PDB file of C-alpha atoms in Angstrom:
ATOM      1  CA  MET A  12     -21.788  -3.567   5.630  1.00 93.00           C
ATOM      2  CA  SER A  13     -24.991  -2.858   3.744  1.00 96.00           C
ATOM      3  CA  LYS A  14     -25.265  -3.602   0.021  1.00 96.00           C
ATOM      4  CA  LYS A  15     -25.303   0.126  -0.761  1.00 96.00           C
ATOM      5  CA  ALA A  16     -22.213   0.656   1.400  1.00 97.00           C
ATOM      6  CA  ALA A  17     -20.482  -2.260  -0.351  1.00 97.00           C
ATOM      7  CA  VAL A  18     -21.262  -0.776  -3.779  1.00 97.00           C
ATOM      8  CA  PHE A  19     -20.079   2.657  -2.618  1.00 98.00           C
ATOM      9  CA  PHE A  20     -16.876   1.119  -1.221  1.00 98.00           C
ATOM     10  CA  ALA A  21     -16.259  -0.876  -4.422  1.00 98.00           C
ATOM     11  CA  VAL A  22     -16.697   2.182  -6.656  1.00 98.00           C
ATOM     12  CA  TRP A  23     -14.645   4.381  -4.288  1.00 98.00           C
ATOM     13  CA  THR A  24     -11.787   1.869  -4.082  1.00 98.00           C
ATOM     14  CA  SER A  25     -11.781   1.147  -7.808  1.00 97.00           C
ATOM     15  CA  PHE A  26     -11.698   4.844  -8.644  1.00 98.00           C
ATOM     16  CA  TRP A  27      -8.823   5.590  -6.273  1.00 98.00           C
ATOM     17  CA  CYS A  28      -6.874   2.487  -7.329  1.00 97.00           C
ATOM     18  CA  SER A  29      -7.134   3.721 -10.926  1.00 97.00           C
ATOM     19  CA  VAL A  30      -6.029   7.238  -9.967  1.00 97.00           C
ATOM     20  CA  PHE A  31      -3.129   5.978  -7.865  1.00 96.00           C
ATOM     21  CA  ASN A  32      -2.070   3.543 -10.604  1.00 95.00           C
ATOM     22  CA  TYR A  33      -2.064   6.363 -13.163  1.00 95.00           C
ATOM     23  CA  VAL A  34      -0.062   8.683 -10.892  1.00 95.00           C
ATOM     24  CA  TYR A  35       2.254   5.834  -9.872  1.00 95.00           C
ATOM     25  CA  MET A  36       3.241   5.191 -13.467  1.00 93.00           C
ATOM     26  CA  MET A  37       4.235   8.860 -13.826  1.00 93.00           C
ATOM     27  CA  ILE A  38       6.813   8.684 -10.997  1.00 92.00           C
ATOM     28  CA  PRO A  39      10.054   7.016 -12.160  1.00 90.00           C
ATOM     29  CA  ALA A  40      11.429   6.649  -8.608  1.00 87.00           C
ATOM     30  CA  LEU A  41       8.702   4.100  -7.871  1.00 86.00           C
ATOM     31  CA  LYS A  42      10.368   1.713 -10.338  1.00 85.00           C
ATOM     32  CA  GLY A  43       7.233   0.741 -12.301  1.00 83.00           C
ATOM     33  CA  HIS A  44       5.778  -1.894  -9.962  1.00 91.00           C
ATOM     34  CA  PRO A  45       2.219  -0.630  -9.377  1.00 93.00           C
ATOM     35  CA  TRP A  46       1.094  -4.075  -8.250  1.00 95.00           C
ATOM     36  CA  ILE A  47       2.917  -3.379  -4.974  1.00 96.00           C
ATOM     37  CA  MET A  48       0.040  -1.031  -4.065  1.00 95.00           C
ATOM     38  CA  PHE A  49      -2.385  -3.927  -4.373  1.00 95.00           C
ATOM     39  CA  ILE A  50      -0.258  -6.144  -2.131  1.00 97.00           C
ATOM     40  CA  CYS A  51      -0.466  -3.350   0.444  1.00 97.00           C
ATOM     41  CA  LEU A  52      -4.258  -3.241   0.031  1.00 97.00           C
ATOM     42  CA  ALA A  53      -4.543  -6.999   0.533  1.00 97.00           C
ATOM     43  CA  VAL A  54      -2.477  -6.942   3.723  1.00 98.00           C
ATOM     44  CA  PHE A  55      -4.204  -3.773   4.970  1.00 98.00           C
ATOM     45  CA  PHE A  56      -7.753  -5.037   4.602  1.00 97.00           C
ATOM     46  CA  GLY A  57      -6.756  -8.588   5.540  1.00 97.00           C
ATOM     47  CA  MET A  58      -5.563  -7.207   8.882  1.00 97.00           C
ATOM     48  CA  GLY A  59      -8.817  -5.304   9.364  1.00 97.00           C
ATOM     49  CA  SER A  60      -6.889  -2.028   9.381  1.00 98.00           C
ATOM     50  CA  THR A  61      -8.376   1.452   9.407  1.00 97.00           C
ATOM     51  CA  VAL A  62      -7.100   4.915   8.541  1.00 97.00           C
ATOM     52  CA  LYS A  63      -5.584   5.296  12.010  1.00 97.00           C
ATOM     53  CA  ASP A  64      -3.361   2.241  11.381  1.00 98.00           C
ATOM     54  CA  VAL A  65      -1.624   3.746   8.330  1.00 98.00           C
ATOM     55  CA  PRO A  66       1.345   5.308  10.218  1.00 98.00           C
ATOM     56  CA  VAL A  67       2.089   2.045  12.060  1.00 98.00           C
ATOM     57  CA  LEU A  68       1.846   0.097   8.801  1.00 98.00           C
ATOM     58  CA  MET A  69       4.191   2.562   7.091  1.00 98.00           C
ATOM     59  CA  ALA A  70       6.802   2.195   9.840  1.00 98.00           C
ATOM     60  CA  SER A  71       6.417  -1.587   9.822  1.00 98.00           C
ATOM     61  CA  ALA A  72       6.653  -1.743   6.010  1.00 98.00           C
ATOM     62  CA  MET A  73      10.000   0.027   6.183  1.00 98.00           C
ATOM     63  CA  CYS A  74      11.130  -2.654   8.633  1.00 98.00           C
ATOM     64  CA  GLY A  75      10.112  -5.239   6.060  1.00 98.00           C
ATOM     65  CA  VAL A  76      12.329  -3.611   3.451  1.00 98.00           C
ATOM     66  CA  PHE A  77      15.162  -3.590   6.027  1.00 98.00           C
ATOM     67  CA  TRP A  78      14.651  -7.246   6.977  1.00 97.00           C
ATOM     68  CA  GLY A  79      14.650  -8.201   3.308  1.00 96.00           C
ATOM     69  CA  GLN A  80      18.137  -6.732   3.124  1.00 96.00           C
ATOM     70  CA  VAL A  81      19.161  -8.622   6.268  1.00 94.00           C
ATOM     71  CA  ASP A  82      18.046 -11.883   4.632  1.00 92.00           C
ATOM     72  CA  LEU A  83      20.020 -11.011   1.506  1.00 91.00           C
ATOM     73  CA  PHE A  84      23.070 -10.182   3.640  1.00 91.00           C
ATOM     74  CA  LEU A  85      22.817 -13.524   5.422  1.00 88.00           C
ATOM     75  CA  MET A  86      22.709 -15.201   2.012  1.00 85.00           C
ATOM     76  CA  THR A  87      26.088 -13.655   1.174  1.00 84.00           C
ATOM     77  CA  LEU A  88      27.800 -15.424   4.070  1.00 80.00           C
ATOM     78  CA  GLY A  89      29.504 -18.217   2.157  1.00 71.00           C
ATOM     79  CA  ALA A  90      28.360 -21.782   2.856  1.00 66.00           C
ATOM     80  CA  PHE A  91      25.809 -20.534   5.407  1.00 68.00           C
ATOM     81  CA  GLY A  92      24.007 -18.552   2.724  1.00 62.00           C
ATOM     82  CA  MET A  93      24.096 -21.212   0.038  1.00 66.00           C
ATOM     83  CA  LEU A  94      23.280 -24.276   2.138  1.00 65.00           C
ATOM     84  CA  TRP A  95      19.952 -25.839   1.129  1.00 68.00           C
ATOM     85  CA  GLY A  96      19.000 -23.035  -1.233  1.00 66.00           C
ATOM     86  CA  GLY A  97      19.001 -20.302   1.385  1.00 77.00           C
ATOM     87  CA  PHE A  98      17.201 -22.294   4.091  1.00 83.00           C
ATOM     88  CA  PHE A  99      19.405 -21.111   6.956  1.00 84.00           C
ATOM     89  CA  PRO A 100      19.485 -17.379   6.129  1.00 86.00           C
ATOM     90  CA  ILE A 101      15.713 -17.229   5.771  1.00 87.00           C
ATOM     91  CA  PHE A 102      15.230 -19.324   8.915  1.00 89.00           C
ATOM     92  CA  VAL A 103      17.581 -17.169  10.993  1.00 89.00           C
ATOM     93  CA  GLY A 104      16.291 -13.865   9.571  1.00 91.00           C
ATOM     94  CA  THR A 105      12.660 -14.826  10.129  1.00 94.00           C
ATOM     95  CA  VAL A 106      13.237 -16.068  13.686  1.00 96.00           C
ATOM     96  CA  ILE A 107      15.009 -12.826  14.620  1.00 96.00           C
ATOM     97  CA  THR A 108      12.344 -10.684  12.931  1.00 96.00           C
ATOM     98  CA  MET A 109       9.429 -12.448  14.584  1.00 96.00           C
ATOM     99  CA  ILE A 110      10.920 -12.592  18.083  1.00 97.00           C
ATOM    100  CA  LEU A 111      11.880  -8.915  17.955  1.00 98.00           C
ATOM    101  CA  HIS A 112       8.636  -7.558  16.546  1.00 98.00           C
ATOM    102  CA  ILE A 113       6.187  -9.851  18.358  1.00 97.00           C
ATOM    103  CA  ASN A 114       7.849  -9.955  21.796  1.00 97.00           C
ATOM    104  CA  TYR A 115       9.852  -6.754  22.143  1.00 98.00           C
ATOM    105  CA  LEU A 116       8.441  -4.235  19.663  1.00 98.00           C
ATOM    106  CA  CYS A 117       4.756  -5.155  20.072  1.00 97.00           C
ATOM    107  CA  ASN A 118       3.887  -1.770  21.605  1.00 98.00           C
ATOM    108  CA  THR A 119       5.829   0.325  19.113  1.00 98.00           C
ATOM    109  CA  PRO A 120       5.027   1.703  15.653  1.00 97.00           C
ATOM    110  CA  VAL A 121       6.899  -1.264  14.094  1.00 98.00           C
ATOM    111  CA  ARG A 122       4.580  -3.992  15.391  1.00 98.00           C
ATOM    112  CA  ALA A 123       2.615  -4.974  12.257  1.00 98.00           C
ATOM    113  CA  VAL A 124       4.274  -8.271  11.339  1.00 97.00           C
ATOM    114  CA  PRO A 125       2.077  -9.029   8.264  1.00 97.00           C
ATOM    115  CA  ILE A 126       3.238  -5.886   6.423  1.00 98.00           C
ATOM    116  CA  ILE A 127       6.810  -6.601   7.549  1.00 98.00           C
ATOM    117  CA  PHE A 128       6.533  -9.980   5.823  1.00 97.00           C
ATOM    118  CA  ALA A 129       5.117  -8.231   2.765  1.00 98.00           C
ATOM    119  CA  GLY A 130       8.204  -5.992   2.641  1.00 98.00           C
ATOM    120  CA  VAL A 131      10.504  -9.008   2.835  1.00 97.00           C
ATOM    121  CA  ALA A 132       8.523 -10.893   0.193  1.00 96.00           C
ATOM    122  CA  LEU A 133       8.451  -7.868  -2.115  1.00 97.00           C
ATOM    123  CA  THR A 134      12.233  -7.553  -1.785  1.00 96.00           C
ATOM    124  CA  PHE A 135      12.498 -10.988  -3.374  1.00 93.00           C
ATOM    125  CA  ALA A 136       9.562 -10.541  -5.766  1.00 95.00           C
ATOM    126  CA  CYS A 137      11.150  -7.390  -7.208  1.00 95.00           C
ATOM    127  CA  GLN A 138      14.527  -9.165  -7.430  1.00 94.00           C
ATOM    128  CA  ILE A 139      16.210  -6.476  -5.368  1.00 95.00           C
ATOM    129  CA  GLY A 140      19.833  -7.205  -4.632  1.00 93.00           C
ATOM    130  CA  PHE A 141      21.788  -6.672  -1.444  1.00 94.00           C
ATOM    131  CA  LEU A 142      22.425  -2.928  -1.031  1.00 96.00           C
ATOM    132  CA  ASP A 143      20.758  -2.196  -4.390  1.00 96.00           C
ATOM    133  CA  VAL A 144      19.993   1.330  -3.171  1.00 95.00           C
ATOM    134  CA  GLU A 145      17.969   2.553  -6.149  1.00 94.00           C
ATOM    135  CA  ASN A 146      15.626  -0.433  -6.107  1.00 95.00           C
ATOM    136  CA  ILE A 147      15.435  -0.531  -2.293  1.00 96.00           C
ATOM    137  CA  LEU A 148      14.331   3.102  -2.363  1.00 96.00           C
ATOM    138  CA  GLY A 149      11.831   2.298  -5.129  1.00 95.00           C
ATOM    139  CA  LEU A 150      10.334  -0.527  -3.057  1.00 96.00           C
ATOM    140  CA  ALA A 151      10.159   1.600   0.095  1.00 97.00           C
ATOM    141  CA  LEU A 152       8.465   4.462  -1.761  1.00 95.00           C
ATOM    142  CA  SER A 153       6.103   2.048  -3.514  1.00 96.00           C
ATOM    143  CA  MET A 154       5.000   0.530  -0.216  1.00 97.00           C
ATOM    144  CA  LEU A 155       4.487   3.977   1.323  1.00 97.00           C
ATOM    145  CA  PHE A 156       2.519   5.095  -1.744  1.00 97.00           C
ATOM    146  CA  GLY A 157       0.426   1.914  -1.525  1.00 97.00           C
ATOM    147  CA  LEU A 158      -0.287   2.507   2.145  1.00 98.00           C
ATOM    148  CA  VAL A 159      -1.478   6.046   1.393  1.00 98.00           C
ATOM    149  CA  LEU A 160      -3.869   4.410  -1.081  1.00 98.00           C
ATOM    150  CA  CYS A 161      -4.962   2.069   1.727  1.00 98.00           C
ATOM    151  CA  GLY A 162      -5.779   5.043   3.920  1.00 98.00           C
ATOM    152  CA  VAL A 163      -7.809   6.680   1.141  1.00 98.00           C
ATOM    153  CA  CYS A 164      -9.723   3.442   0.514  1.00 98.00           C
ATOM    154  CA  ALA A 165     -10.327   2.868   4.241  1.00 98.00           C
ATOM    155  CA  TRP A 166     -11.621   6.414   4.576  1.00 98.00           C
ATOM    156  CA  GLY A 167     -14.091   5.674   1.765  1.00 98.00           C
ATOM    157  CA  GLN A 168     -15.105   2.426   3.446  1.00 97.00           C
ATOM    158  CA  ALA A 169     -15.897   4.263   6.690  1.00 97.00           C
ATOM    159  CA  LEU A 170     -17.737   6.960   4.749  1.00 97.00           C
ATOM    160  CA  GLY A 171     -19.861   4.365   2.928  1.00 97.00           C
ATOM    161  CA  ILE A 172     -20.682   2.492   6.132  1.00 97.00           C
ATOM    162  CA  ASN A 173     -21.760   5.723   7.828  1.00 97.00           C
ATOM    163  CA  LYS A 174     -23.708   6.994   4.805  1.00 96.00           C
ATOM    164  CA  TYR A 175     -25.450   3.669   4.089  1.00 96.00           C
ATOM    165  CA  PRO A 176     -25.951   1.830   7.395  1.00 94.00           C
ATOM    166  CA  ILE A 177     -27.489  -1.627   7.518  1.00 90.00           C
ATOM    167  CA  GLU A 178     -31.252  -1.194   7.673  1.00 79.00           C
ATOM    168  CA  VAL A 179     -32.970  -3.325  10.238  1.00 72.00           C
TER     169      VAL A 179
END
């Protein structure tokens, strides 16, 4: 990326992050966790994603919210859930998630394991309880909103790269 493209991308992304943050705070259903959008951005760009990846990441993010609930369910199973501070539920939930998504769902829209892990982690970071429908919905909507922001930022990145190519 050229220096001009990098500056364009930085200004573009900063502007849209500010706009999305402002709009986010106006929507009560999103539960007031705008930082979730920035987690989505980190995973998105860390994966080298582009605009075309947004639908797959959205589907996978919803799996992450689901798997977070599975982990919480496993933690409710008496001694199994409490043993070693939740070691076994997280171990079992993660093994199942990874085997399913890496080996069997790798050619489906729910194949993006990094954003799945983000959904699980955000379940715990937001202190969402098992079957806490209002907060589960808030997390799901927040991740979707954040991934729309990712698409807007990626579109600006591509625009900047095309407008300001590296001069040789």
